[in-house]
Amino acid sequence: MNAPVKNYRTYEETIHRNGRIWMIAAIIITQGVPLAISLYFGVWPPLGKLIAGLLPTMMVFWPIAIIEVITYTPMLGSGGSYLGFVTGNLSNLKVPAAISAMQQAGVEPSTKEGEIISTLAIGASSLVTNVVLVTGVLMMSYLLPILESPALKPAFANLLPALFGALGVVFISRNWKISIAPLVLMIGLFVAIPTLPVGILIPAGAIVSIGVARILYTRKLV
Amino acid sequence: MADIRNSPFMFALGAFIALFVTVQSLVFIINAWKEGTRLGISAATMKKALIGSSVFSVVPSIAILLAVLTLAGALGLPLPWIRLSVVGAITYELPAAETAAQAFGTSIKNSITDPTVFSAIAWAMSLGSVFAMILITLFTKRIQSGIHKAQLKDTAWAGLLISAMFMGLISAFLGSSLAGGLISILTLLSSAAVMALFGLLIKKAGLAKLENFAMPVSMIAGMTVAALYSLASKGGSL
């Protein structure tokens, strides 16, 4: 009875070693994309402006990354995490794919069997996304003149209100109590000064809504 | 300088990333399959997991493709393709691109033809999403060896915290969109209305299958309204 346990330990050891190697390679390759652009085209954005453009979203998304890692890693297992966090689209695709595969196979997350089924599911899911994207991008590359046509310009120019109108409905309906204060503040600010840069206001909006959420939470109102 | 967004070099970078993701997925599948066989999981069960997950992933993947399409106007095809093949999700990539563009005095409302701004956006998208990968490299082993200890003590607050942080971001962009003029407001309201309709259909009519399409279809509906309205206001007939 000792053999399978020993084997699993071996797999567990290898999965962390291999997983880390793949993850480091993925970090190098993903950061290699902008590096390659800068090197090949000889364009280097001024550091100060780049940091100014990067900070606002980083302040929101880096804390979210911590929470995602802690929440999803036990669900996805080791192999699933090393693969899923590279291929991305976790909450909208990889996590539900892994969970439904484990349910159908009748295995639990964070067991040996769950680890295997989850890794297989995330692997298959990543391959399918890749095939769909490659096919779609190839097809769309023939449609580029249409995408660049003047009639579609206003459509692309309004990408942001299109995303945030829909996203607003999702988050407001999920938790309207914590959304009122930041919304009122931001709408007021922008109506008063329409040219304000969004970047500076993202952290302000986040601080206000986290503060309100904490107050409501400690008073058990949410 | 020529427009680099859709240059062959960018497509080559995209192909390289797609190849990397494919190889990594195959290696992980093969290793998991071998270990599953050792553990005595039947080949049928594992095959079912592979096929089931593939079928499950088709529709969400088309949704991701539509997200690539929405970004293509400003950033060309290859960069959004690269970003949504690895790590990315539209909810992160779009705000990251816009705040980076604004730092350079422009906006992704316009086509990003300036190579410096384009490269800055590529840097911002890539650097902004590297943190989770660093955390996974450093901490997965530790989290997995003590799963119960590492799980968040207060999951209700953690969920609320994520919502609150997103709400900060959303409120800032909503405010700026509402101040962006009539077309911007119309777009926002149309996309919100379509999303609300999806919400009703999913919750009240039990059409959970629609969930994956809610976001891209709402966005494209909003963008279509913007295109139609500007066409109509220019006096052009359809």
Tab-separated table of C-alpha atoms in Angstrom:
chain	number	residue	atom	x	y	z
A	1	MET	CA	0.000	0.000	0.000
A	2	ASN	CA	3.006	2.237	0.323
A	3	ALA	CA	3.779	2.313	-3.374
A	4	PRO	CA	0.922	4.563	-4.591
A	5	VAL	CA	1.557	7.063	-1.795
A	6	LYS	CA	5.213	7.195	-2.713
A	7	ASN	CA	4.329	7.573	-6.384
A	8	TYR	CA	2.007	10.445	-5.604
A	9	ARG	CA	4.688	12.179	-3.600
A	10	THR	CA	6.914	11.808	-6.618
A	11	TYR	CA	4.277	13.337	-8.875
A	12	GLU	CA	3.714	16.089	-6.345
A	13	GLU	CA	7.413	16.890	-6.273
A	14	THR	CA	7.727	16.869	-10.063
A	15	ILE	CA	4.580	18.915	-10.610
A	16	HIS	CA	5.940	21.732	-8.434
A	17	ARG	CA	9.379	21.612	-10.064
A	18	ASN	CA	7.994	21.428	-13.604
A	19	GLY	CA	5.201	23.860	-12.812
A	20	ARG	CA	7.677	26.447	-11.569
A	21	ILE	CA	9.900	26.021	-14.607
A	22	TRP	CA	6.894	26.470	-16.936
A	23	MET	CA	5.642	29.436	-14.928
A	24	ILE	CA	9.030	31.184	-15.030
A	25	ALA	CA	9.199	30.522	-18.773
A	26	ALA	CA	5.702	31.980	-19.131
A	27	ILE	CA	6.680	35.092	-17.149
A	28	ILE	CA	9.731	35.595	-19.376
A	29	ILE	CA	7.697	35.054	-22.546
A	30	THR	CA	4.766	37.294	-21.572
A	31	GLN	CA	7.107	40.112	-20.546
A	32	GLY	CA	9.141	39.293	-23.638
A	33	VAL	CA	6.246	40.443	-25.840
A	34	PRO	CA	6.499	44.175	-24.974
A	35	LEU	CA	10.284	43.826	-24.822
A	36	ALA	CA	10.297	42.388	-28.349
A	37	ILE	CA	8.031	45.224	-29.544
A	38	SER	CA	10.355	47.838	-28.043
A	39	LEU	CA	13.508	46.190	-29.382
A	40	TYR	CA	12.191	45.387	-32.862
A	41	PHE	CA	10.521	48.726	-33.517
A	42	GLY	CA	13.021	50.726	-31.485
A	43	VAL	CA	10.353	52.417	-29.354
A	44	TRP	CA	10.809	52.789	-25.613
A	45	PRO	CA	8.037	54.494	-23.634
A	46	PRO	CA	9.353	57.051	-21.108
A	47	LEU	CA	9.463	55.302	-17.729
A	48	GLY	CA	7.693	58.034	-15.776
A	49	LYS	CA	4.668	58.080	-18.049
A	50	LEU	CA	4.588	54.283	-18.158
A	51	ILE	CA	4.516	54.069	-14.364
A	52	ALA	CA	1.801	56.745	-14.251
A	53	GLY	CA	-0.237	54.660	-16.681
A	54	LEU	CA	0.442	51.388	-14.906
A	55	LEU	CA	-0.063	52.314	-11.245
A	56	PRO	CA	-3.849	52.936	-11.175
A	57	THR	CA	-4.822	49.530	-12.549
A	58	MET	CA	-2.035	47.785	-10.640
A	59	MET	CA	-3.393	49.125	-7.363
A	60	VAL	CA	-6.705	47.429	-8.108
A	61	PHE	CA	-5.587	44.252	-9.828
A	62	TRP	CA	-2.538	43.227	-7.802
A	63	PRO	CA	-4.551	42.819	-4.552
A	64	ILE	CA	-7.183	40.951	-6.593
A	65	ALA	CA	-4.371	38.670	-7.839
A	66	ILE	CA	-3.513	37.745	-4.238
A	67	ILE	CA	-7.117	36.847	-3.483
A	68	GLU	CA	-7.467	34.905	-6.750
A	69	VAL	CA	-4.336	32.869	-6.076
A	70	ILE	CA	-5.468	31.966	-2.564
A	71	THR	CA	-9.029	31.174	-3.666
A	72	TYR	CA	-8.432	29.315	-6.924
A	73	THR	CA	-5.270	27.321	-6.158
A	74	PRO	CA	-6.988	24.849	-3.778
A	75	MET	CA	-9.857	24.467	-6.284
A	76	LEU	CA	-7.672	23.895	-9.342
A	77	GLY	CA	-4.939	21.803	-7.733
A	78	SER	CA	-1.222	22.229	-8.383
A	79	GLY	CA	-1.057	21.227	-12.066
A	80	GLY	CA	-4.264	23.100	-12.795
A	81	SER	CA	-2.926	26.264	-11.152
A	82	TYR	CA	0.453	26.207	-12.912
A	83	LEU	CA	-1.360	25.847	-16.224
A	84	GLY	CA	-4.517	27.887	-15.546
A	85	PHE	CA	-2.709	30.983	-14.289
A	86	VAL	CA	-0.668	31.036	-17.516
A	87	THR	CA	-3.567	30.624	-19.905
A	88	GLY	CA	-5.798	33.000	-17.965
A	89	ASN	CA	-9.542	33.621	-18.249
A	90	LEU	CA	-9.888	31.893	-14.888
A	91	SER	CA	-13.204	33.020	-13.465
A	92	ASN	CA	-15.035	32.989	-16.803
A	93	LEU	CA	-13.675	29.673	-18.109
A	94	LYS	CA	-10.975	27.621	-16.361
A	95	VAL	CA	-12.508	27.477	-12.877
A	96	PRO	CA	-16.022	26.459	-14.033
A	97	ALA	CA	-14.515	23.958	-16.529
A	98	ALA	CA	-12.396	22.302	-13.830
A	99	ILE	CA	-15.187	22.235	-11.259
A	100	SER	CA	-17.740	20.760	-13.646
A	101	ALA	CA	-15.229	18.091	-14.805
A	102	MET	CA	-14.528	17.108	-11.198
A	103	GLN	CA	-18.257	16.943	-10.456
A	104	GLN	CA	-18.902	14.743	-13.472
A	105	ALA	CA	-16.020	12.433	-12.557
A	106	GLY	CA	-17.290	12.287	-8.970
A	107	VAL	CA	-14.014	13.478	-7.449
A	108	GLU	CA	-13.336	16.256	-4.960
A	109	PRO	CA	-10.996	19.244	-5.395
A	110	SER	CA	-7.666	18.974	-3.530
A	111	THR	CA	-7.597	15.171	-3.645
A	112	LYS	CA	-5.161	13.143	-5.787
A	113	GLU	CA	-7.914	12.268	-8.249
A	114	GLY	CA	-9.262	15.814	-8.270
A	115	GLU	CA	-5.768	17.073	-9.090
A	116	ILE	CA	-5.611	14.826	-12.181
A	117	ILE	CA	-9.131	15.534	-13.476
A	118	SER	CA	-8.731	19.278	-12.927
A	119	THR	CA	-5.393	19.376	-14.781
A	120	LEU	CA	-6.873	17.406	-17.702
A	121	ALA	CA	-9.911	19.711	-17.839
A	122	ILE	CA	-7.822	22.909	-17.762
A	123	GLY	CA	-5.425	21.513	-20.367
A	124	ALA	CA	-8.271	20.605	-22.727
A	125	SER	CA	-9.934	23.965	-22.124
A	126	SER	CA	-6.710	25.869	-22.906
A	127	LEU	CA	-6.252	23.916	-26.133
A	128	VAL	CA	-9.820	24.652	-27.265
A	129	THR	CA	-9.482	28.385	-26.513
A	130	ASN	CA	-6.231	28.402	-28.445
A	131	VAL	CA	-7.755	26.704	-31.491
A	132	VAL	CA	-10.774	29.049	-31.456
A	133	LEU	CA	-8.571	32.150	-31.100
A	134	VAL	CA	-6.077	31.130	-33.795
A	135	THR	CA	-8.872	30.252	-36.231
A	136	GLY	CA	-10.815	33.393	-35.395
A	137	VAL	CA	-7.811	35.719	-35.655
A	138	LEU	CA	-6.818	34.206	-39.006
A	139	MET	CA	-10.347	34.746	-40.296
A	140	MET	CA	-10.531	38.257	-38.882
A	141	SER	CA	-7.203	39.244	-40.384
A	142	TYR	CA	-9.001	39.121	-43.749
A	143	LEU	CA	-11.662	41.412	-42.309
A	144	LEU	CA	-9.155	44.053	-41.150
A	145	PRO	CA	-10.158	46.600	-43.835
A	146	ILE	CA	-13.742	46.353	-42.582
A	147	LEU	CA	-12.633	46.681	-38.952
A	148	GLU	CA	-10.733	49.835	-39.901
A	149	SER	CA	-13.595	51.335	-41.914
A	150	PRO	CA	-14.855	54.822	-40.938
A	151	ALA	CA	-18.389	53.520	-40.290
A	152	LEU	CA	-17.075	51.338	-37.463
A	153	LYS	CA	-14.906	54.060	-35.925
A	154	PRO	CA	-17.615	55.333	-33.551
A	155	ALA	CA	-18.270	51.743	-32.445
A	156	PHE	CA	-14.649	51.202	-31.395
A	157	ALA	CA	-14.457	54.711	-29.981
A	158	ASN	CA	-17.196	53.739	-27.533
A	159	LEU	CA	-15.610	50.530	-26.339
A	160	LEU	CA	-15.240	51.774	-22.775
A	161	PRO	CA	-18.867	52.841	-22.138
A	162	ALA	CA	-19.918	49.552	-23.785
A	163	LEU	CA	-17.827	47.486	-21.359
A	164	PHE	CA	-18.588	49.491	-18.253
A	165	GLY	CA	-22.320	49.809	-18.908
A	166	ALA	CA	-22.564	46.017	-18.919
A	167	LEU	CA	-20.054	45.512	-16.109
A	168	GLY	CA	-21.839	48.159	-14.033
A	169	VAL	CA	-25.116	46.247	-14.266
A	170	VAL	CA	-23.377	43.047	-13.137
A	171	PHE	CA	-21.664	44.572	-10.116
A	172	ILE	CA	-24.455	46.926	-9.061
A	173	SER	CA	-27.012	44.111	-9.144
A	174	ARG	CA	-24.615	41.857	-7.240
A	175	ASN	CA	-24.109	44.353	-4.456
A	176	TRP	CA	-25.897	47.663	-4.890
A	177	LYS	CA	-25.237	48.845	-1.349
A	178	ILE	CA	-21.483	49.175	-1.814
A	179	SER	CA	-21.837	50.723	-5.262
A	180	ILE	CA	-23.890	53.825	-4.437
A	181	ALA	CA	-21.181	55.901	-2.727
A	182	PRO	CA	-18.387	55.454	-5.319
A	183	LEU	CA	-20.853	55.906	-8.192
A	184	VAL	CA	-22.312	59.142	-6.827
A	185	LEU	CA	-18.816	60.480	-6.117
A	186	MET	CA	-17.436	59.625	-9.554
A	187	ILE	CA	-20.447	60.774	-11.567
A	188	GLY	CA	-20.434	64.029	-9.602
A	189	LEU	CA	-16.710	64.550	-10.182
A	190	PHE	CA	-16.910	63.863	-13.903
A	191	VAL	CA	-20.008	65.969	-14.461
A	192	ALA	CA	-18.182	68.849	-12.737
A	193	ILE	CA	-14.849	68.303	-14.545
A	194	PRO	CA	-15.357	66.064	-17.618
A	195	THR	CA	-11.672	66.069	-18.581
A	196	LEU	CA	-10.398	64.395	-15.381
A	197	PRO	CA	-8.030	61.496	-16.131
A	198	VAL	CA	-9.583	58.166	-15.132
A	199	GLY	CA	-6.265	56.787	-13.902
A	200	ILE	CA	-6.026	59.036	-10.854
A	201	LEU	CA	-9.616	58.353	-9.894
A	202	ILE	CA	-9.527	54.540	-9.943
A	203	PRO	CA	-7.657	54.270	-6.608
A	204	ALA	CA	-9.927	56.985	-5.126
A	205	GLY	CA	-13.018	55.075	-6.206
A	206	ALA	CA	-11.579	51.825	-4.841
A	207	ILE	CA	-10.720	53.389	-1.459
A	208	VAL	CA	-14.232	54.844	-1.129
A	209	SER	CA	-15.976	51.595	-2.034
A	210	ILE	CA	-13.699	49.456	0.169
A	211	GLY	CA	-14.320	51.847	3.059
A	212	VAL	CA	-18.081	51.722	2.562
A	213	ALA	CA	-17.987	47.927	2.149
A	214	ARG	CA	-16.013	47.549	5.393
A	215	ILE	CA	-18.427	49.780	7.334
A	216	LEU	CA	-21.472	47.926	5.965
A	217	TYR	CA	-19.790	44.565	6.621
A	218	THR	CA	-18.863	45.250	10.230
A	219	ARG	CA	-22.388	46.506	10.863
A	220	LYS	CA	-23.717	43.384	9.153
A	221	LEU	CA	-25.629	45.393	6.563
A	222	VAL	CA	-24.306	43.428	3.568
B	1	MET	CA	6.537	55.535	-38.778
B	2	ALA	CA	4.272	52.848	-40.213
B	3	ASP	CA	1.396	51.416	-38.252
B	4	ILE	CA	2.866	48.502	-36.326
B	5	ARG	CA	-0.325	47.152	-34.768
B	6	ASN	CA	-1.067	44.605	-37.495
B	7	SER	CA	2.481	44.107	-38.726
B	8	PRO	CA	3.736	40.601	-39.594
B	9	PHE	CA	6.083	40.836	-36.605
B	10	MET	CA	3.117	41.208	-34.235
B	11	PHE	CA	1.375	38.212	-35.820
B	12	ALA	CA	4.607	36.220	-35.462
B	13	LEU	CA	4.720	37.084	-31.736
B	14	GLY	CA	1.112	35.911	-31.455
B	15	ALA	CA	1.893	32.626	-33.186
B	16	PHE	CA	4.825	32.047	-30.844
B	17	ILE	CA	2.640	32.630	-27.759
B	18	ALA	CA	-0.052	30.296	-29.147
B	19	LEU	CA	2.595	27.624	-29.688
B	20	PHE	CA	3.921	28.010	-26.132
B	21	VAL	CA	0.442	27.669	-24.619
B	22	THR	CA	-0.280	24.605	-26.793
B	23	VAL	CA	2.932	22.832	-25.811
B	24	GLN	CA	2.461	23.596	-22.118
B	25	SER	CA	-1.132	22.320	-22.202
B	26	LEU	CA	-0.088	19.094	-23.959
B	27	VAL	CA	2.781	18.448	-21.519
B	28	PHE	CA	0.476	18.948	-18.519
B	29	ILE	CA	-2.232	16.721	-20.035
B	30	ILE	CA	0.269	13.915	-20.755
B	31	ASN	CA	1.797	14.057	-17.272
B	32	ALA	CA	-1.603	14.122	-15.580
B	33	TRP	CA	-2.810	11.220	-17.749
B	34	LYS	CA	0.248	9.112	-16.757
B	35	GLU	CA	-0.224	9.884	-13.072
B	36	GLY	CA	-3.973	9.225	-13.349
B	37	THR	CA	-3.263	5.783	-14.811
B	38	ARG	CA	-0.872	5.074	-11.921
B	39	LEU	CA	-3.538	6.113	-9.440
B	40	GLY	CA	-5.990	3.728	-11.079
B	41	ILE	CA	-8.331	6.290	-12.627
B	42	SER	CA	-9.936	4.648	-15.660
B	43	ALA	CA	-9.013	5.885	-19.112
B	44	ALA	CA	-12.740	6.356	-19.778
B	45	THR	CA	-13.072	8.770	-16.836
B	46	MET	CA	-10.059	10.767	-17.948
B	47	LYS	CA	-11.197	10.830	-21.559
B	48	LYS	CA	-14.583	12.068	-20.365
B	49	ALA	CA	-12.873	14.915	-18.455
B	50	LEU	CA	-10.929	15.917	-21.578
B	51	ILE	CA	-13.897	15.777	-23.936
B	52	GLY	CA	-16.365	17.265	-21.447
B	53	SER	CA	-14.099	20.218	-20.752
B	54	SER	CA	-13.423	20.752	-24.467
B	55	VAL	CA	-17.135	20.910	-25.239
B	56	PHE	CA	-17.711	23.146	-22.217
B	57	SER	CA	-14.974	25.537	-23.431
B	58	VAL	CA	-16.138	26.164	-27.006
B	59	VAL	CA	-18.738	28.837	-26.242
B	60	PRO	CA	-16.685	30.766	-23.644
B	61	SER	CA	-13.776	30.674	-26.096
B	62	ILE	CA	-15.922	32.277	-28.797
B	63	ALA	CA	-16.792	34.932	-26.213
B	64	ILE	CA	-13.060	35.534	-25.693
B	65	LEU	CA	-12.644	35.820	-29.455
B	66	LEU	CA	-15.350	38.497	-29.525
B	67	ALA	CA	-13.428	40.367	-26.805
B	68	VAL	CA	-10.349	40.279	-29.061
B	69	LEU	CA	-12.513	41.754	-31.805
B	70	THR	CA	-13.722	44.646	-29.622
B	71	LEU	CA	-10.106	45.629	-28.842
B	72	ALA	CA	-8.960	45.238	-32.462
B	73	GLY	CA	-10.080	48.727	-33.492
B	74	ALA	CA	-7.678	50.474	-31.131
B	75	LEU	CA	-4.874	47.951	-30.790
B	76	GLY	CA	-5.002	45.827	-33.940
B	77	LEU	CA	-5.566	42.074	-33.864
B	78	PRO	CA	-2.306	40.516	-32.612
B	79	LEU	CA	-1.848	42.322	-29.276
B	80	PRO	CA	-5.380	41.593	-27.942
B	81	TRP	CA	-5.007	38.041	-29.236
B	82	ILE	CA	-1.715	37.635	-27.339
B	83	ARG	CA	-3.096	39.185	-24.165
B	84	LEU	CA	-6.253	37.086	-24.126
B	85	SER	CA	-4.308	33.874	-24.901
B	86	VAL	CA	-2.210	34.304	-21.773
B	87	VAL	CA	-3.264	35.489	-18.318
B	88	GLY	CA	-5.620	38.150	-19.575
B	89	ALA	CA	-9.313	38.785	-19.342
B	90	ILE	CA	-11.119	41.715	-20.975
B	91	THR	CA	-12.041	43.208	-17.572
B	92	TYR	CA	-8.352	43.739	-16.866
B	93	GLU	CA	-6.881	44.359	-20.312
B	94	LEU	CA	-9.222	47.176	-21.332
B	95	PRO	CA	-8.811	49.392	-18.217
B	96	ALA	CA	-5.040	48.746	-18.278
B	97	ALA	CA	-4.842	49.799	-21.923
B	98	GLU	CA	-6.924	52.920	-21.336
B	99	THR	CA	-5.044	54.185	-18.257
B	100	ALA	CA	-1.754	53.645	-20.099
B	101	ALA	CA	-3.082	55.487	-23.174
B	102	GLN	CA	-4.284	58.373	-20.981
B	103	ALA	CA	-0.854	58.710	-19.368
B	104	PHE	CA	0.366	59.471	-22.897
B	105	GLY	CA	-2.385	61.992	-23.476
B	106	THR	CA	-4.497	59.828	-25.749
B	107	SER	CA	-7.243	57.213	-25.401
B	108	ILE	CA	-8.071	53.833	-26.869
B	109	LYS	CA	-11.146	55.556	-28.245
B	110	ASN	CA	-8.722	56.320	-31.061
B	111	SER	CA	-6.682	53.896	-33.114
B	112	ILE	CA	-3.324	53.653	-31.369
B	113	THR	CA	-1.044	54.295	-34.325
B	114	ASP	CA	1.797	55.962	-32.401
B	115	PRO	CA	4.397	53.203	-31.866
B	116	THR	CA	5.564	54.615	-28.522
B	117	VAL	CA	2.039	54.677	-27.093
B	118	PHE	CA	1.374	51.221	-28.538
B	119	SER	CA	4.479	49.815	-26.877
B	120	ALA	CA	3.565	51.540	-23.595
B	121	ILE	CA	0.147	49.859	-23.680
B	122	ALA	CA	1.769	46.484	-24.376
B	123	TRP	CA	4.116	47.024	-21.407
B	124	ALA	CA	1.280	48.112	-19.097
B	125	MET	CA	-0.919	45.137	-20.025
B	126	SER	CA	1.951	42.690	-19.534
B	127	LEU	CA	3.491	44.109	-16.351
B	128	GLY	CA	0.115	44.671	-14.721
B	129	SER	CA	-0.864	41.026	-14.941
B	130	VAL	CA	2.459	39.391	-14.059
B	131	PHE	CA	1.868	39.504	-10.306
B	132	ALA	CA	-0.422	36.437	-10.102
B	133	MET	CA	2.160	34.418	-12.052
B	134	ILE	CA	4.900	35.417	-9.599
B	135	LEU	CA	2.665	34.487	-6.669
B	136	ILE	CA	1.858	31.099	-8.220
B	137	THR	CA	5.556	30.386	-8.785
B	138	LEU	CA	6.444	31.247	-5.207
B	139	PHE	CA	3.489	30.023	-3.190
B	140	THR	CA	1.544	27.217	-4.901
B	141	LYS	CA	3.601	24.510	-3.199
B	142	ARG	CA	3.091	26.096	0.196
B	143	ILE	CA	-0.628	26.687	-0.346
B	144	GLN	CA	-1.163	23.129	-1.582
B	145	SER	CA	0.770	21.507	1.268
B	146	GLY	CA	-1.358	23.259	3.850
B	147	ILE	CA	-4.607	23.835	2.017
B	148	HIS	CA	-6.783	24.177	5.071
B	149	LYS	CA	-4.484	26.636	6.756
B	150	ALA	CA	-4.107	28.808	3.698
B	151	GLN	CA	-7.754	29.105	2.863
B	152	LEU	CA	-9.084	32.535	3.623
B	153	LYS	CA	-10.456	32.749	7.128
B	154	ASP	CA	-13.138	35.167	6.116
B	155	THR	CA	-14.404	34.263	2.653
B	156	ALA	CA	-17.445	36.550	2.863
B	157	TRP	CA	-15.223	39.595	3.386
B	158	ALA	CA	-12.778	38.450	0.679
B	159	GLY	CA	-15.622	38.260	-1.855
B	160	LEU	CA	-16.868	41.665	-0.805
B	161	LEU	CA	-13.361	43.119	-1.034
B	162	ILE	CA	-13.013	41.955	-4.665
B	163	SER	CA	-16.430	43.422	-5.494
B	164	ALA	CA	-15.508	46.701	-3.777
B	165	MET	CA	-12.205	47.021	-5.646
B	166	PHE	CA	-13.917	46.322	-8.954
B	167	MET	CA	-16.638	48.803	-8.036
B	168	GLY	CA	-13.988	51.509	-7.532
B	169	LEU	CA	-12.648	50.857	-11.007
B	170	ILE	CA	-16.096	50.574	-12.586
B	171	SER	CA	-17.387	53.766	-10.936
B	172	ALA	CA	-14.410	55.760	-12.244
B	173	PHE	CA	-14.951	54.538	-15.815
B	174	LEU	CA	-18.744	54.881	-15.573
B	175	GLY	CA	-18.349	58.483	-14.403
B	176	SER	CA	-15.974	59.301	-17.232
B	177	SER	CA	-18.260	57.611	-19.806
B	178	LEU	CA	-21.298	59.543	-18.585
B	179	ALA	CA	-19.324	62.750	-18.998
B	180	GLY	CA	-18.237	61.692	-22.490
B	181	GLY	CA	-21.135	63.132	-24.442
B	182	LEU	CA	-24.379	61.856	-25.893
B	183	ILE	CA	-23.056	58.911	-27.950
B	184	SER	CA	-21.050	57.683	-24.996
B	185	ILE	CA	-24.114	57.837	-22.716
B	186	LEU	CA	-26.307	56.100	-25.320
B	187	THR	CA	-23.721	53.355	-25.721
B	188	LEU	CA	-23.470	52.882	-21.970
B	189	LEU	CA	-27.238	52.702	-21.512
B	190	SER	CA	-27.743	50.313	-24.440
B	191	SER	CA	-25.066	47.947	-23.265
B	192	ALA	CA	-26.420	48.138	-19.689
B	193	ALA	CA	-29.961	47.449	-20.946
B	194	VAL	CA	-28.872	44.394	-22.955
B	195	MET	CA	-26.905	43.118	-19.962
B	196	ALA	CA	-29.951	43.590	-17.693
B	197	LEU	CA	-32.049	41.660	-20.224
B	198	PHE	CA	-29.488	38.842	-20.181
B	199	GLY	CA	-29.602	38.903	-16.368
B	200	LEU	CA	-33.384	38.484	-16.432
B	201	LEU	CA	-33.242	35.660	-18.985
B	202	ILE	CA	-30.518	33.851	-17.028
B	203	LYS	CA	-32.157	34.212	-13.607
B	204	LYS	CA	-35.888	34.177	-14.337
B	205	ALA	CA	-36.021	31.990	-17.427
B	206	GLY	CA	-33.224	29.677	-16.294
B	207	LEU	CA	-31.202	30.168	-19.469
B	208	ALA	CA	-27.811	29.689	-17.796
B	209	LYS	CA	-26.257	28.858	-21.166
B	210	LEU	CA	-26.506	32.537	-22.123
B	211	GLU	CA	-24.127	33.544	-19.348
B	212	ASN	CA	-21.009	33.351	-21.495
B	213	PHE	CA	-22.406	35.580	-24.178
B	214	ALA	CA	-23.876	38.220	-21.898
B	215	MET	CA	-20.729	40.388	-21.735
B	216	PRO	CA	-19.533	40.350	-25.369
B	217	VAL	CA	-23.039	40.611	-26.841
B	218	SER	CA	-23.894	43.544	-24.527
B	219	MET	CA	-20.669	45.291	-25.525
B	220	ILE	CA	-21.230	44.725	-29.225
B	221	ALA	CA	-24.857	45.899	-28.889
B	222	GLY	CA	-23.660	49.120	-27.247
B	223	MET	CA	-20.982	49.630	-29.896
B	224	THR	CA	-23.507	48.989	-32.677
B	225	VAL	CA	-25.771	51.674	-31.244
B	226	ALA	CA	-22.794	54.062	-31.270
B	227	ALA	CA	-22.061	53.306	-34.941
B	228	LEU	CA	-25.722	53.555	-35.995
B	229	TYR	CA	-26.285	56.778	-34.074
B	230	SER	CA	-23.269	58.518	-35.570
B	231	LEU	CA	-24.282	57.324	-39.017
B	232	ALA	CA	-27.822	58.657	-38.518
B	233	SER	CA	-26.655	61.965	-37.018
B	234	LYS	CA	-24.412	62.550	-40.030
B	235	GLY	CA	-27.599	62.557	-42.076
B	236	GLY	CA	-26.720	59.326	-43.773
B	237	SER	CA	-29.508	56.858	-44.389
B	238	LEU	CA	-29.156	53.162	-43.671
